[in-house]
Amino acid sequence: MGTELLDATFAALADPTRRAILARLATGEATVTELAAPFAMSQPAISKHLKVLERAGLVSRGRDAQRRPCRLEARPLREATAWLADYRDYWAESYQRLDALLDELQAVDQTDTPRRHSRPDGSRG
């Protein structure tokens, strides 16, 4: 994925309204009117959000007579997920190394801890 498209994808995903639009489109096509219904904003405002999503390649518009349904385009999301997967792998490996180190330190701590025995007078030494 090109840097510009990746930047556009993450910029589009940064807005909660646009994420909600994508979530709605994940269930199927919808018109601008249908997408605007759950929001307290005008259709032109929703159209501006759709333009951002279109520029990022996340949404496309078709033509069905008078309707212009919007549909989700998943490719940019797959590519963003693949980009993020490298970092997920990095952190998983880092946590595994940390777990191994903690296990090692606990094992050393358990073998090096001197045992205290009770003295005949009841005190510990």
PDB file of C-alpha atoms in Angstrom:
ATOM      1  CA  MET A   1       0.000   0.000   0.000  1.00  0.00           C
ATOM      2  CA  GLY A   2       1.328   3.413  -0.907  1.00  0.00           C
ATOM      3  CA  THR A   3       2.077   5.832   1.893  1.00  0.00           C
ATOM      4  CA  GLU A   4      -0.491   8.331   0.624  1.00  0.00           C
ATOM      5  CA  LEU A   5      -3.291   5.749   0.559  1.00  0.00           C
ATOM      6  CA  LEU A   6      -2.320   4.435   3.992  1.00  0.00           C
ATOM      7  CA  ASP A   7      -2.323   8.011   5.342  1.00  0.00           C
ATOM      8  CA  ALA A   8      -5.740   8.637   3.763  1.00  0.00           C
ATOM      9  CA  THR A   9      -7.099   5.402   5.257  1.00  0.00           C
ATOM     10  CA  PHE A  10      -5.975   6.239   8.777  1.00  0.00           C
ATOM     11  CA  ALA A  11      -7.138   9.863   8.435  1.00  0.00           C
ATOM     12  CA  ALA A  12     -10.568   8.639   7.321  1.00  0.00           C
ATOM     13  CA  LEU A  13     -10.732   6.171  10.232  1.00  0.00           C
ATOM     14  CA  ALA A  14      -9.805   8.901  12.730  1.00  0.00           C
ATOM     15  CA  ASP A  15     -13.338  10.315  12.716  1.00  0.00           C
ATOM     16  CA  PRO A  16     -16.064   8.495  14.693  1.00  0.00           C
ATOM     17  CA  THR A  17     -18.791   9.484  12.208  1.00  0.00           C
ATOM     18  CA  ARG A  18     -16.830   7.957   9.341  1.00  0.00           C
ATOM     19  CA  ARG A  19     -16.195   4.784  11.361  1.00  0.00           C
ATOM     20  CA  ALA A  20     -19.940   4.559  12.057  1.00  0.00           C
ATOM     21  CA  ILE A  21     -20.673   4.990   8.340  1.00  0.00           C
ATOM     22  CA  LEU A  22     -18.253   2.161   7.525  1.00  0.00           C
ATOM     23  CA  ALA A  23     -19.863  -0.030  10.187  1.00  0.00           C
ATOM     24  CA  ARG A  24     -23.261   0.605   8.612  1.00  0.00           C
ATOM     25  CA  LEU A  25     -21.949  -0.126   5.112  1.00  0.00           C
ATOM     26  CA  ALA A  26     -20.451  -3.396   6.380  1.00  0.00           C
ATOM     27  CA  THR A  27     -24.059  -4.618   6.644  1.00  0.00           C
ATOM     28  CA  GLY A  28     -24.857  -3.673   3.031  1.00  0.00           C
ATOM     29  CA  GLU A  29     -25.292  -0.835   0.561  1.00  0.00           C
ATOM     30  CA  ALA A  30     -26.991   2.394   1.647  1.00  0.00           C
ATOM     31  CA  THR A  31     -27.925   5.747   0.154  1.00  0.00           C
ATOM     32  CA  VAL A  32     -26.747   9.065   1.582  1.00  0.00           C
ATOM     33  CA  THR A  33     -30.249   9.555   3.024  1.00  0.00           C
ATOM     34  CA  GLU A  34     -30.080   6.185   4.757  1.00  0.00           C
ATOM     35  CA  LEU A  35     -26.581   6.890   6.050  1.00  0.00           C
ATOM     36  CA  ALA A  36     -27.603  10.323   7.368  1.00  0.00           C
ATOM     37  CA  ALA A  37     -30.645   9.002   9.290  1.00  0.00           C
ATOM     38  CA  PRO A  38     -28.922   8.045  12.584  1.00  0.00           C
ATOM     39  CA  PHE A  39     -26.864  11.255  12.762  1.00  0.00           C
ATOM     40  CA  ALA A  40     -27.836  14.731  13.897  1.00  0.00           C
ATOM     41  CA  MET A  41     -26.305  16.271  10.783  1.00  0.00           C
ATOM     42  CA  SER A  42     -27.389  17.247   7.320  1.00  0.00           C
ATOM     43  CA  GLN A  43     -27.061  15.176   4.172  1.00  0.00           C
ATOM     44  CA  PRO A  44     -24.408  17.590   2.824  1.00  0.00           C
ATOM     45  CA  ALA A  45     -22.349  16.987   5.980  1.00  0.00           C
ATOM     46  CA  ILE A  46     -22.665  13.218   5.500  1.00  0.00           C
ATOM     47  CA  SER A  47     -21.680  13.705   1.849  1.00  0.00           C
ATOM     48  CA  LYS A  48     -18.478  15.446   2.966  1.00  0.00           C
ATOM     49  CA  HIS A  49     -17.653  12.467   5.176  1.00  0.00           C
ATOM     50  CA  LEU A  50     -18.375  10.135   2.249  1.00  0.00           C
ATOM     51  CA  LYS A  51     -15.982  12.117   0.038  1.00  0.00           C
ATOM     52  CA  VAL A  52     -13.200  11.580   2.578  1.00  0.00           C
ATOM     53  CA  LEU A  53     -14.020   7.864   2.657  1.00  0.00           C
ATOM     54  CA  GLU A  54     -14.091   7.742  -1.156  1.00  0.00           C
ATOM     55  CA  ARG A  55     -10.699   9.482  -1.445  1.00  0.00           C
ATOM     56  CA  ALA A  56      -9.308   6.830   0.906  1.00  0.00           C
ATOM     57  CA  GLY A  57     -10.814   4.119  -1.287  1.00  0.00           C
ATOM     58  CA  LEU A  58     -12.982   2.860   1.570  1.00  0.00           C
ATOM     59  CA  VAL A  59     -16.316   3.634  -0.104  1.00  0.00           C
ATOM     60  CA  SER A  60     -17.540   3.528  -3.679  1.00  0.00           C
ATOM     61  CA  ARG A  61     -20.799   4.749  -5.176  1.00  0.00           C
ATOM     62  CA  GLY A  62     -22.832   2.872  -7.714  1.00  0.00           C
ATOM     63  CA  ARG A  63     -25.766   3.854  -9.837  1.00  0.00           C
ATOM     64  CA  ASP A  64     -29.128   2.130  -9.698  1.00  0.00           C
ATOM     65  CA  ALA A  65     -31.656   4.220 -11.653  1.00  0.00           C
ATOM     66  CA  GLN A  66     -32.128   7.316  -9.441  1.00  0.00           C
ATOM     67  CA  ARG A  67     -30.350   5.739  -6.466  1.00  0.00           C
ATOM     68  CA  ARG A  68     -26.635   6.138  -5.920  1.00  0.00           C
ATOM     69  CA  PRO A  69     -25.945   3.494  -3.282  1.00  0.00           C
ATOM     70  CA  CYS A  70     -22.694   3.570  -1.353  1.00  0.00           C
ATOM     71  CA  ARG A  71     -20.800   0.388  -0.642  1.00  0.00           C
ATOM     72  CA  LEU A  72     -17.855  -0.552   1.526  1.00  0.00           C
ATOM     73  CA  GLU A  73     -14.542  -1.276  -0.186  1.00  0.00           C
ATOM     74  CA  ALA A  74     -12.520  -3.517   2.111  1.00  0.00           C
ATOM     75  CA  ARG A  75      -9.143  -3.535   0.341  1.00  0.00           C
ATOM     76  CA  PRO A  76      -7.730  -0.442   2.109  1.00  0.00           C
ATOM     77  CA  LEU A  77      -8.821  -1.887   5.470  1.00  0.00           C
ATOM     78  CA  ARG A  78      -7.043  -5.177   4.708  1.00  0.00           C
ATOM     79  CA  GLU A  79      -3.907  -3.294   3.749  1.00  0.00           C
ATOM     80  CA  ALA A  80      -4.019  -1.140   6.895  1.00  0.00           C
ATOM     81  CA  THR A  81      -4.528  -4.284   8.989  1.00  0.00           C
ATOM     82  CA  ALA A  82      -1.532  -5.921   7.300  1.00  0.00           C
ATOM     83  CA  TRP A  83       0.570  -2.842   8.062  1.00  0.00           C
ATOM     84  CA  LEU A  84      -0.535  -2.956  11.709  1.00  0.00           C
ATOM     85  CA  ALA A  85       0.141  -6.715  11.922  1.00  0.00           C
ATOM     86  CA  ASP A  86       3.900  -6.074  11.782  1.00  0.00           C
ATOM     87  CA  TYR A  87       3.615  -4.007  14.949  1.00  0.00           C
ATOM     88  CA  ARG A  88       1.344  -6.550  16.609  1.00  0.00           C
ATOM     89  CA  ASP A  89       4.007  -9.211  15.903  1.00  0.00           C
ATOM     90  CA  TYR A  90       6.719  -6.928  17.294  1.00  0.00           C
ATOM     91  CA  TRP A  91       4.810  -6.368  20.539  1.00  0.00           C
ATOM     92  CA  ALA A  92       3.914 -10.059  20.874  1.00  0.00           C
ATOM     93  CA  GLU A  93       7.599 -10.976  20.573  1.00  0.00           C
ATOM     94  CA  SER A  94       8.546  -8.265  23.072  1.00  0.00           C
ATOM     95  CA  TYR A  95       6.010  -9.560  25.603  1.00  0.00           C
ATOM     96  CA  GLN A  96       7.236 -13.132  25.099  1.00  0.00           C
ATOM     97  CA  ARG A  97      10.812 -12.024  25.842  1.00  0.00           C
ATOM     98  CA  LEU A  98       9.592 -10.134  28.911  1.00  0.00           C
ATOM     99  CA  ASP A  99       7.652 -13.192  30.131  1.00  0.00           C
ATOM    100  CA  ALA A 100      10.744 -15.371  29.671  1.00  0.00           C
ATOM    101  CA  LEU A 101      12.867 -12.885  31.605  1.00  0.00           C
ATOM    102  CA  LEU A 102      10.328 -12.703  34.436  1.00  0.00           C
ATOM    103  CA  ASP A 103      10.164 -16.515  34.621  1.00  0.00           C
ATOM    104  CA  GLU A 104      13.966 -16.619  34.755  1.00  0.00           C
ATOM    105  CA  LEU A 105      14.136 -13.983  37.493  1.00  0.00           C
ATOM    106  CA  GLN A 106      11.454 -15.758  39.555  1.00  0.00           C
ATOM    107  CA  ALA A 107      13.309 -19.066  39.236  1.00  0.00           C
ATOM    108  CA  VAL A 108      16.563 -17.445  40.373  1.00  0.00           C
ATOM    109  CA  ASP A 109      14.748 -15.686  43.219  1.00  0.00           C
ATOM    110  CA  GLN A 110      13.226 -18.949  44.460  1.00  0.00           C
ATOM    111  CA  THR A 111      16.555 -20.795  44.469  1.00  0.00           C
ATOM    112  CA  ASP A 112      18.522 -17.926  46.046  1.00  0.00           C
ATOM    113  CA  THR A 113      16.078 -17.132  48.864  1.00  0.00           C
ATOM    114  CA  PRO A 114      17.667 -18.354  52.106  1.00  0.00           C
ATOM    115  CA  ARG A 115      15.345 -20.404  54.214  1.00  0.00           C
ATOM    116  CA  ARG A 116      14.919 -19.240  57.741  1.00  0.00           C
ATOM    117  CA  HIS A 117      14.715 -21.894  60.384  1.00  0.00           C
ATOM    118  CA  SER A 118      13.180 -21.520  63.786  1.00  0.00           C
ATOM    119  CA  ARG A 119      15.529 -21.494  66.735  1.00  0.00           C
ATOM    120  CA  PRO A 120      14.819 -23.391  69.872  1.00  0.00           C
ATOM    121  CA  ASP A 121      13.799 -20.133  71.560  1.00  0.00           C
ATOM    122  CA  GLY A 122      11.091 -19.588  68.855  1.00  0.00           C
ATOM    123  CA  SER A 123      12.910 -16.731  67.130  1.00  0.00           C
ATOM    124  CA  ARG A 124      13.771 -16.917  63.447  1.00  0.00           C
ATOM    125  CA  GLY A 125      17.269 -16.705  62.132  1.00  0.00           C
TER     126      GLY A 125
END
